[in-house]
Amino acid sequence: MGDPEEAEEHGRRLILHNFLSFQECKELEFIHKSNCTVGYRPHVFSTTLSHLMATNSAHLIMPFVPIRERLKEKVEEFFGCQYELFVEFTGLISWCRGSSIGWHSDDNRPYLKQRDFAAVCYLNSYGNDFKGGLFHFQDGDPATIVPSGGDVVIYTADSRNIHSVDEITDGERLTLALWFSRDATYDEDAKLITLLSQNFLHDNAPELCLPLPASSNMYWFSPDQASSDQQLGFDICWARLHVLGYDLLFHQDKSYCSNISELLMEPLRLTRGDELFEHEFINILHALQVVQFYCWKAPDFKSAKVEETTSVVVLSQSQRERFVCLKSLFVKDVRLVDSVFSNVTFVESAQHSFNWVDFTIAIATWEDYVRKLHRELVMSLPHWRTQQSIFNVSLDEK
């Protein structure tokens, strides 16, 4: 992903190699793994820009802005558009073990006919990060796309580009998907600007940038995804922490609580093995964002010459009993969690390199990152409102 961008033109489709940098891919992976909800298909998870806004994480749309702009320009250029296109939808989508999709075009439903062009950006790579998940076109060349982090596939959304995705057999296949329309009434930007204006953050206070979980059913993975039956499956926020070696301990004894939605909002601390990290997180999404940020930035912390103190204590027997009891609320089948989310190579690496001092640095660095994005959003929004378009506002304009 560090190589120069290369393009392959194939009639009604375009392949761009190394379009996204390694860091762009990792940043979008962090956003997705710390905010996603159950998706529109079995074993698929999604993160939309409107969902980020609804969960008090509107600042996390900022990394998408320059990417959306660059992609729109590429689509307009390649297809020789004599008109401006509108981004109809932007979303992070991950495909886990057991997910697939058969032959289809992207406008194959009456409510999708506004989609004219599609762009699929691969954020990780076949073989290294997942198995299966090859992308096939029914006709023309190339017949098969092998996903590689940083690459983008652009194509018409109609029957000229019928395609399918093989079943994922291991790991998690991560993509950024965008659809474009000629019809201004489907402009995603206008809808997002309206949402931002309704929830505009006038204050830069850091607590306003802490995430707020959505309804618990949006995070509940069930083997039968048509059902949100909480007698089966697991909470995906808890699961993503679990596969990285973390457990939760709530500030107060919540072993009597059976309401998952209530628990998602409760302050908590993190544990690993026999150790309890005494820093308090405002809720499970706050903890998950910091953990995923640590996974993204861990190599930077290894080289940081910073003296940090950290407060870690040994778990008591009563504390162990509390989180074992609560675990039964968040997960009904641990083997299912490991089957869906666990990538053995990555998890073993994360477990081996972890230390609480680096994690403490990650908390402060995450807070700085959130404040920076929040400031950028606050400064950009007036320009977006004026133009009724989301675009990368230069420093001079700010």
Short mmCIF file of C-alpha atoms in Angstrom, two decimals:
data_model
loop_
_atom_site.label_atom_id
_atom_site.label_comp_id
_atom_site.label_asym_id
_atom_site.label_seq_id
_atom_site.Cartn_x
_atom_site.Cartn_y
_atom_site.Cartn_z
CA MET A 1 0.00 0.00 0.00
CA GLY A 2 3.03 2.27 0.00
CA ASP A 3 3.55 1.99 -3.78
CA PRO A 4 2.39 4.65 -6.28
CA GLU A 5 -1.18 4.48 -7.49
CA GLU A 6 -1.69 2.36 -10.62
CA ALA A 7 -4.80 2.13 -12.79
CA GLU A 8 -6.26 -0.65 -14.92
CA GLU A 9 -9.07 0.36 -17.28
CA HIS A 10 -11.50 -2.33 -18.43
CA GLY A 11 -14.39 -0.78 -20.34
CA ARG A 12 -17.09 -0.16 -17.75
CA ARG A 13 -14.86 -0.83 -14.75
CA LEU A 14 -11.67 0.64 -13.33
CA ILE A 15 -9.16 -0.91 -10.93
CA LEU A 16 -7.01 1.50 -8.92
CA HIS A 17 -4.09 -0.09 -7.09
CA ASN A 18 -2.72 1.62 -3.95
CA PHE A 19 -5.40 4.32 -4.07
CA LEU A 20 -5.61 4.41 -0.27
CA SER A 21 -2.50 4.58 1.90
CA PHE A 22 -1.77 2.03 4.61
CA GLN A 23 -2.61 4.62 7.30
CA GLU A 24 -5.91 5.55 5.63
CA CYS A 25 -6.89 1.87 5.62
CA LYS A 26 -5.91 1.40 9.27
CA GLU A 27 -7.77 4.54 10.37
CA LEU A 28 -10.98 3.37 8.67
CA GLU A 29 -10.49 -0.08 10.20
CA PHE A 30 -10.24 1.55 13.64
CA ILE A 31 -13.46 3.52 13.03
CA HIS A 32 -15.34 0.45 11.85
CA LYS A 33 -14.23 -1.97 14.55
CA SER A 34 -15.05 0.50 17.31
CA ASN A 35 -18.45 1.64 16.00
CA CYS A 36 -20.04 -0.99 13.75
CA THR A 37 -23.46 -2.53 14.14
CA VAL A 38 -24.97 -5.75 12.81
CA GLY A 39 -25.40 -5.40 9.07
CA TYR A 40 -27.92 -5.98 6.34
CA ARG A 41 -26.85 -9.59 5.65
CA PRO A 42 -25.91 -12.55 7.89
CA HIS A 43 -22.35 -12.25 9.27
CA VAL A 44 -21.95 -8.74 7.83
CA PHE A 45 -21.29 -5.61 9.94
CA SER A 46 -21.64 -1.98 8.89
CA THR A 47 -20.78 1.57 9.95
CA THR A 48 -22.62 4.44 8.29
CA LEU A 49 -21.89 8.15 8.59
CA SER A 50 -25.35 8.81 9.97
CA HIS A 51 -24.77 6.16 12.66
CA LEU A 52 -21.54 7.90 13.72
CA MET A 53 -23.52 11.11 14.13
CA ALA A 54 -26.30 9.39 16.06
CA THR A 55 -23.80 7.93 18.56
CA ASN A 56 -22.05 11.23 19.32
CA SER A 57 -19.08 10.39 17.11
CA ALA A 58 -19.74 12.84 14.28
CA HIS A 59 -16.08 13.90 14.35
CA LEU A 60 -15.19 10.47 12.94
CA ILE A 61 -16.66 11.41 9.58
CA MET A 62 -13.66 13.69 8.98
CA PRO A 63 -11.26 10.96 7.72
CA PHE A 64 -13.88 10.02 5.10
CA VAL A 65 -14.09 13.53 3.62
CA PRO A 66 -10.93 13.65 1.44
CA ILE A 67 -11.39 10.01 0.39
CA ARG A 68 -14.98 10.59 -0.78
CA GLU A 69 -13.83 13.68 -2.69
CA ARG A 70 -10.98 11.84 -4.45
CA LEU A 71 -13.22 8.90 -5.35
CA LYS A 72 -15.94 11.12 -6.80
CA GLU A 73 -13.36 12.86 -8.99
CA LYS A 74 -12.05 9.49 -10.24
CA VAL A 75 -15.55 8.24 -11.07
CA GLU A 76 -16.50 11.45 -12.90
CA GLU A 77 -13.22 11.42 -14.83
CA PHE A 78 -13.28 7.74 -15.81
CA PHE A 79 -16.89 7.72 -16.96
CA GLY A 80 -16.55 11.11 -18.69
CA CYS A 81 -19.40 12.66 -16.72
CA GLN A 82 -20.53 15.98 -18.15
CA TYR A 83 -22.41 16.60 -14.91
CA GLU A 84 -21.61 16.48 -11.23
CA LEU A 85 -22.29 13.22 -9.46
CA PHE A 86 -23.68 12.99 -5.95
CA VAL A 87 -22.53 10.55 -3.29
CA GLU A 88 -25.64 8.48 -2.57
CA PHE A 89 -24.23 6.35 0.25
CA THR A 90 -20.97 5.91 2.17
CA GLY A 91 -20.38 2.96 4.50
CA LEU A 92 -17.77 0.72 6.04
CA ILE A 93 -18.74 -2.92 5.59
CA SER A 94 -17.02 -6.01 6.95
CA TRP A 95 -17.67 -9.59 5.95
CA CYS A 96 -16.94 -12.30 8.52
CA ARG A 97 -16.80 -16.07 8.34
CA GLY A 98 -19.92 -17.45 6.67
CA SER A 99 -20.86 -14.28 4.74
CA SER A 100 -21.21 -14.17 0.94
CA ILE A 101 -23.43 -12.71 -1.77
CA GLY A 102 -24.54 -14.25 -5.06
CA TRP A 103 -24.80 -12.74 -8.53
CA HIS A 104 -26.41 -9.28 -8.50
CA SER A 105 -26.12 -5.73 -9.75
CA ASP A 106 -26.02 -2.85 -7.28
CA ASP A 107 -29.27 -1.35 -8.62
CA ASN A 108 -31.24 -4.62 -8.51
CA ARG A 109 -34.06 -3.35 -6.27
CA PRO A 110 -36.65 -0.66 -7.03
CA TYR A 111 -35.33 1.40 -4.11
CA LEU A 112 -31.76 1.21 -5.51
CA LYS A 113 -32.43 2.39 -9.08
CA GLN A 114 -30.87 5.79 -8.30
CA ARG A 115 -27.43 4.14 -8.06
CA ASP A 116 -25.38 4.77 -11.21
CA PHE A 117 -21.82 3.98 -10.16
CA ALA A 118 -20.09 2.07 -7.36
CA ALA A 119 -16.68 2.17 -5.70
CA VAL A 120 -15.43 -0.59 -3.41
CA CYS A 121 -12.23 0.18 -1.48
CA TYR A 122 -10.41 -2.75 0.10
CA LEU A 123 -9.00 -1.98 3.54
CA ASN A 124 -7.23 -5.30 4.11
CA SER A 125 -5.89 -8.18 2.05
CA TYR A 126 -6.88 -11.65 0.92
CA GLY A 127 -4.60 -14.29 2.43
CA ASN A 128 -3.07 -12.09 5.12
CA ASP A 129 -6.26 -10.92 6.85
CA PHE A 130 -8.99 -13.25 5.61
CA LYS A 131 -9.62 -16.27 3.42
CA GLY A 132 -12.31 -16.53 0.79
CA GLY A 133 -14.12 -13.35 -0.19
CA LEU A 134 -12.92 -13.10 -3.80
CA PHE A 135 -14.93 -10.66 -5.94
CA HIS A 136 -16.14 -11.97 -9.32
CA PHE A 137 -17.64 -10.22 -12.34
CA GLN A 138 -20.03 -12.37 -14.38
CA ASP A 139 -18.75 -11.03 -17.70
CA GLY A 140 -15.69 -9.25 -19.06
CA ASP A 141 -12.23 -8.64 -17.67
CA PRO A 142 -10.98 -8.89 -15.05
CA ALA A 143 -13.23 -11.81 -14.13
CA THR A 144 -11.92 -12.00 -10.55
CA ILE A 145 -10.63 -9.34 -8.14
CA VAL A 146 -8.31 -10.50 -5.35
CA PRO A 147 -8.83 -7.92 -2.56
CA SER A 148 -5.65 -6.11 -1.57
CA GLY A 149 -5.54 -3.33 1.03
CA GLY A 150 -5.54 0.09 -0.63
CA ASP A 151 -7.03 -1.06 -3.96
CA VAL A 152 -10.33 0.27 -5.35
CA VAL A 153 -12.76 -1.23 -7.86
CA ILE A 154 -15.02 1.26 -9.68
CA TYR A 155 -17.86 0.12 -11.94
CA THR A 156 -21.33 0.93 -13.23
CA ALA A 157 -24.03 -0.16 -10.80
CA ASP A 158 -26.28 -1.66 -13.51
CA SER A 159 -26.58 -5.06 -15.21
CA ARG A 160 -23.36 -4.50 -17.17
CA ASN A 161 -21.46 -5.29 -13.98
CA ILE A 162 -23.23 -8.21 -12.34
CA HIS A 163 -20.93 -9.55 -9.63
CA SER A 164 -20.67 -11.84 -6.60
CA VAL A 165 -18.49 -12.34 -3.50
CA ASP A 166 -17.28 -15.78 -2.38
CA GLU A 167 -17.98 -16.96 1.14
CA ILE A 168 -15.51 -15.80 3.78
CA THR A 169 -13.94 -18.86 5.39
CA ASP A 170 -11.71 -17.12 7.96
CA GLY A 171 -10.96 -13.63 9.24
CA GLU A 172 -12.77 -10.38 8.47
CA ARG A 173 -12.86 -8.74 5.02
CA LEU A 174 -13.03 -4.93 5.37
CA THR A 175 -14.30 -2.53 2.71
CA LEU A 176 -15.33 1.08 2.25
CA ALA A 177 -18.26 1.18 -0.19
CA LEU A 178 -19.64 4.25 -1.98
CA TRP A 179 -22.44 4.61 -4.50
CA PHE A 180 -22.91 7.62 -6.75
CA SER A 181 -26.05 9.00 -8.38
CA ARG A 182 -26.87 11.53 -11.09
CA ASP A 183 -30.02 12.44 -9.13
CA ALA A 184 -29.51 15.29 -6.64
CA THR A 185 -32.51 14.20 -4.60
CA TYR A 186 -30.42 11.26 -3.34
CA ASP A 187 -27.46 13.42 -2.31
CA GLU A 188 -26.07 11.99 0.94
CA ASP A 189 -24.27 15.26 1.73
CA ALA A 190 -27.47 17.28 2.10
CA LYS A 191 -28.92 14.73 4.52
CA LEU A 192 -25.72 14.57 6.58
CA ILE A 193 -25.41 18.37 6.79
CA THR A 194 -29.00 18.54 8.04
CA LEU A 195 -28.20 15.96 10.74
CA LEU A 196 -25.04 17.80 11.73
CA SER A 197 -26.88 21.10 11.93
CA GLN A 198 -29.57 19.60 14.14
CA ASN A 199 -26.94 18.20 16.52
CA PHE A 200 -24.29 20.85 16.12
CA LEU A 201 -21.72 20.79 18.92
CA HIS A 202 -21.20 24.39 19.98
CA ASP A 203 -18.87 23.47 22.83
CA ASN A 204 -15.41 21.92 22.45
CA ALA A 205 -15.65 20.23 25.85
CA PRO A 206 -14.07 16.77 25.47
CA GLU A 207 -16.92 14.98 27.22
CA LEU A 208 -19.21 15.96 24.33
CA CYS A 209 -17.04 13.81 22.05
CA LEU A 210 -17.46 10.64 24.08
CA PRO A 211 -19.50 8.02 22.20
CA LEU A 212 -23.00 7.05 23.26
CA PRO A 213 -24.19 3.51 22.43
CA ALA A 214 -27.25 3.00 20.27
CA SER A 215 -30.02 0.51 21.11
CA SER A 216 -28.65 -2.87 22.20
CA ASN A 217 -30.36 -4.72 19.34
CA MET A 218 -28.09 -2.88 16.89
CA TYR A 219 -25.09 -4.61 18.50
CA TRP A 220 -26.62 -8.04 19.02
CA PHE A 221 -25.34 -10.73 16.67
CA SER A 222 -27.60 -13.74 16.34
CA PRO A 223 -26.88 -16.95 14.37
CA ASP A 224 -30.26 -16.26 12.76
CA GLN A 225 -29.76 -12.60 11.95
CA ALA A 226 -33.42 -12.17 11.06
CA SER A 227 -33.98 -12.47 14.80
CA SER A 228 -32.64 -10.30 17.65
CA ASP A 229 -33.33 -13.07 20.19
CA GLN A 230 -30.93 -12.41 23.06
CA GLN A 231 -31.17 -16.02 24.19
CA LEU A 232 -28.76 -16.71 21.32
CA GLY A 233 -25.67 -14.95 19.98
CA PHE A 234 -23.60 -12.16 21.54
CA ASP A 235 -23.07 -8.42 21.87
CA ILE A 236 -20.51 -7.38 19.23
CA CYS A 237 -18.97 -4.60 21.37
CA TRP A 238 -18.20 -7.11 24.12
CA ALA A 239 -17.06 -9.66 21.51
CA ARG A 240 -14.53 -7.33 19.88
CA LEU A 241 -13.02 -6.66 23.30
CA HIS A 242 -13.05 -10.36 24.17
CA VAL A 243 -11.09 -11.53 21.09
CA LEU A 244 -8.37 -9.02 22.00
CA GLY A 245 -8.07 -10.39 25.54
CA TYR A 246 -10.16 -7.88 27.53
CA ASP A 247 -13.01 -8.34 29.99
CA LEU A 248 -15.30 -5.77 31.60
CA LEU A 249 -15.89 -4.86 35.20
CA PHE A 250 -18.58 -2.29 35.93
CA HIS A 251 -17.94 0.39 38.51
CA GLN A 252 -20.87 -0.83 40.59
CA ASP A 253 -22.10 -4.39 41.00
CA LYS A 254 -24.44 -4.97 38.04
CA SER A 255 -24.75 -8.73 38.39
CA TYR A 256 -28.45 -8.27 39.13
CA CYS A 257 -29.04 -6.32 35.89
CA SER A 258 -30.51 -8.15 32.89
CA ASN A 259 -30.99 -5.11 30.63
CA ILE A 260 -28.22 -5.03 28.02
CA SER A 261 -29.15 -1.53 26.83
CA GLU A 262 -28.67 -0.25 30.38
CA LEU A 263 -25.33 -2.01 30.75
CA LEU A 264 -24.00 -0.56 27.49
CA MET A 265 -24.35 2.91 29.04
CA GLU A 266 -22.72 2.11 32.39
CA PRO A 267 -19.21 3.24 33.47
CA LEU A 268 -16.71 0.38 33.50
CA ARG A 269 -13.10 -0.68 33.83
CA LEU A 270 -11.10 -3.13 31.72
CA THR A 271 -9.40 -6.32 32.86
CA ARG A 272 -6.84 -8.62 31.25
CA GLY A 273 -6.07 -11.95 32.83
CA ASP A 274 -5.64 -11.34 36.57
CA GLU A 275 -5.20 -7.59 36.21
CA LEU A 276 -7.69 -4.75 36.63
CA PHE A 277 -6.89 -1.43 34.96
CA GLU A 278 -8.32 1.22 37.29
CA HIS A 279 -9.04 3.87 34.65
CA GLU A 280 -12.81 4.38 34.31
CA PHE A 281 -14.47 4.49 30.89
CA ILE A 282 -17.81 6.23 30.50
CA ASN A 283 -19.40 3.28 28.68
CA ILE A 284 -18.56 0.23 26.57
CA LEU A 285 -18.18 2.20 23.30
CA HIS A 286 -15.71 4.55 24.99
CA ALA A 287 -13.62 1.54 26.08
CA LEU A 288 -13.92 -0.09 22.66
CA GLN A 289 -12.81 3.04 20.80
CA VAL A 290 -9.71 3.35 22.99
CA VAL A 291 -8.86 -0.36 22.63
CA GLN A 292 -9.21 -0.25 18.84
CA PHE A 293 -7.21 2.99 18.73
CA TYR A 294 -4.48 1.23 20.71
CA CYS A 295 -4.50 -1.62 18.16
CA TRP A 296 -4.11 0.90 15.35
CA LYS A 297 -1.39 3.02 16.97
CA ALA A 298 0.48 0.44 19.09
CA PRO A 299 3.67 0.56 16.93
CA ASP A 300 3.92 4.32 17.60
CA PHE A 301 3.71 3.84 21.35
CA LYS A 302 6.57 1.32 21.33
CA SER A 303 8.95 4.02 20.18
CA ALA A 304 7.53 6.76 22.42
CA LYS A 305 10.00 7.94 25.07
CA VAL A 306 7.28 9.01 27.49
CA GLU A 307 7.20 8.36 31.21
CA GLU A 308 3.70 7.31 32.20
CA THR A 309 2.34 5.96 35.44
CA THR A 310 -0.44 3.43 35.36
CA SER A 311 -2.71 2.00 38.01
CA VAL A 312 -3.20 -1.76 37.75
CA VAL A 313 -4.28 -4.05 40.57
CA VAL A 314 -4.88 -7.76 40.93
CA LEU A 315 -8.50 -8.83 40.60
CA SER A 316 -10.16 -10.00 43.78
CA GLN A 317 -12.22 -13.17 43.89
CA SER A 318 -15.46 -11.22 44.24
CA GLN A 319 -14.57 -9.10 41.19
CA ARG A 320 -13.91 -12.27 39.17
CA GLU A 321 -17.29 -13.62 40.14
CA ARG A 322 -18.96 -10.37 39.06
CA PHE A 323 -17.57 -10.30 35.54
CA VAL A 324 -18.16 -14.03 35.03
CA CYS A 325 -21.81 -13.43 35.93
CA LEU A 326 -22.08 -10.42 33.59
CA LYS A 327 -20.35 -12.28 30.77
CA SER A 328 -23.36 -14.58 30.55
CA LEU A 329 -25.50 -11.55 29.61
CA PHE A 330 -23.20 -10.37 26.82
CA VAL A 331 -22.51 -13.75 25.24
CA LYS A 332 -24.48 -16.97 24.96
CA ASP A 333 -21.86 -18.91 22.97
CA VAL A 334 -18.15 -17.99 23.24
CA ARG A 335 -17.29 -20.45 20.46
CA LEU A 336 -19.53 -18.48 18.12
CA VAL A 337 -17.65 -15.28 19.01
CA ASP A 338 -14.32 -16.90 18.20
CA SER A 339 -15.71 -18.34 14.98
CA VAL A 340 -17.02 -14.99 13.74
CA PHE A 341 -14.32 -12.55 14.91
CA SER A 342 -11.14 -14.30 15.86
CA ASN A 343 -8.12 -13.92 13.58
CA VAL A 344 -5.61 -16.16 15.33
CA THR A 345 -2.42 -14.57 13.99
CA PHE A 346 -3.50 -11.04 14.90
CA VAL A 347 -4.84 -11.96 18.33
CA GLU A 348 -1.66 -13.85 19.30
CA SER A 349 0.44 -10.86 18.20
CA ALA A 350 -1.72 -8.41 20.17
CA GLN A 351 -1.61 -10.58 23.29
CA HIS A 352 2.17 -10.95 23.09
CA SER A 353 2.97 -7.23 22.70
CA PHE A 354 0.48 -5.70 25.15
CA ASN A 355 1.44 -3.61 28.18
CA TRP A 356 -0.59 -1.21 30.32
CA VAL A 357 1.92 1.67 30.06
CA ASP A 358 1.50 1.83 26.28
CA PHE A 359 -2.25 1.52 26.77
CA THR A 360 -2.23 4.50 29.16
CA ILE A 361 -0.44 6.55 26.49
CA ALA A 362 -3.11 5.42 24.01
CA ILE A 363 -5.89 6.93 26.15
CA ALA A 364 -4.30 10.39 26.10
CA THR A 365 -3.44 10.11 22.40
CA TRP A 366 -7.01 9.05 21.57
CA GLU A 367 -8.34 12.08 23.44
CA ASP A 368 -6.04 14.39 21.43
CA TYR A 369 -7.14 12.68 18.20
CA VAL A 370 -10.83 13.16 19.06
CA ARG A 371 -10.34 16.85 19.95
CA LYS A 372 -8.45 17.45 16.69
CA LEU A 373 -11.19 15.89 14.54
CA HIS A 374 -13.86 17.74 16.51
CA ARG A 375 -12.14 21.09 15.86
CA GLU A 376 -11.90 20.26 12.15
CA LEU A 377 -15.60 19.43 12.06
CA VAL A 378 -16.58 22.63 13.86
CA MET A 379 -14.50 24.72 11.45
CA SER A 380 -15.70 22.89 8.33
CA LEU A 381 -19.44 22.81 9.01
CA PRO A 382 -20.16 26.49 8.20
CA HIS A 383 -18.53 26.00 4.77
CA TRP A 384 -20.50 22.80 4.19
CA ARG A 385 -23.73 24.52 5.11
CA THR A 386 -23.03 27.36 2.68
CA GLN A 387 -22.19 25.03 -0.22
CA GLN A 388 -24.60 22.27 0.82
CA SER A 389 -21.74 19.88 0.13
CA ILE A 390 -19.22 18.01 2.27
CA PHE A 391 -15.70 18.71 1.07
CA ASN A 392 -12.17 19.03 2.36
CA VAL A 393 -11.86 22.60 3.67
CA SER A 394 -8.30 23.87 3.24
CA LEU A 395 -6.41 25.41 6.16
CA ASP A 396 -6.49 28.80 4.43
CA GLU A 397 -10.31 28.67 4.26
CA LYS A 398 -10.46 27.73 7.93
#
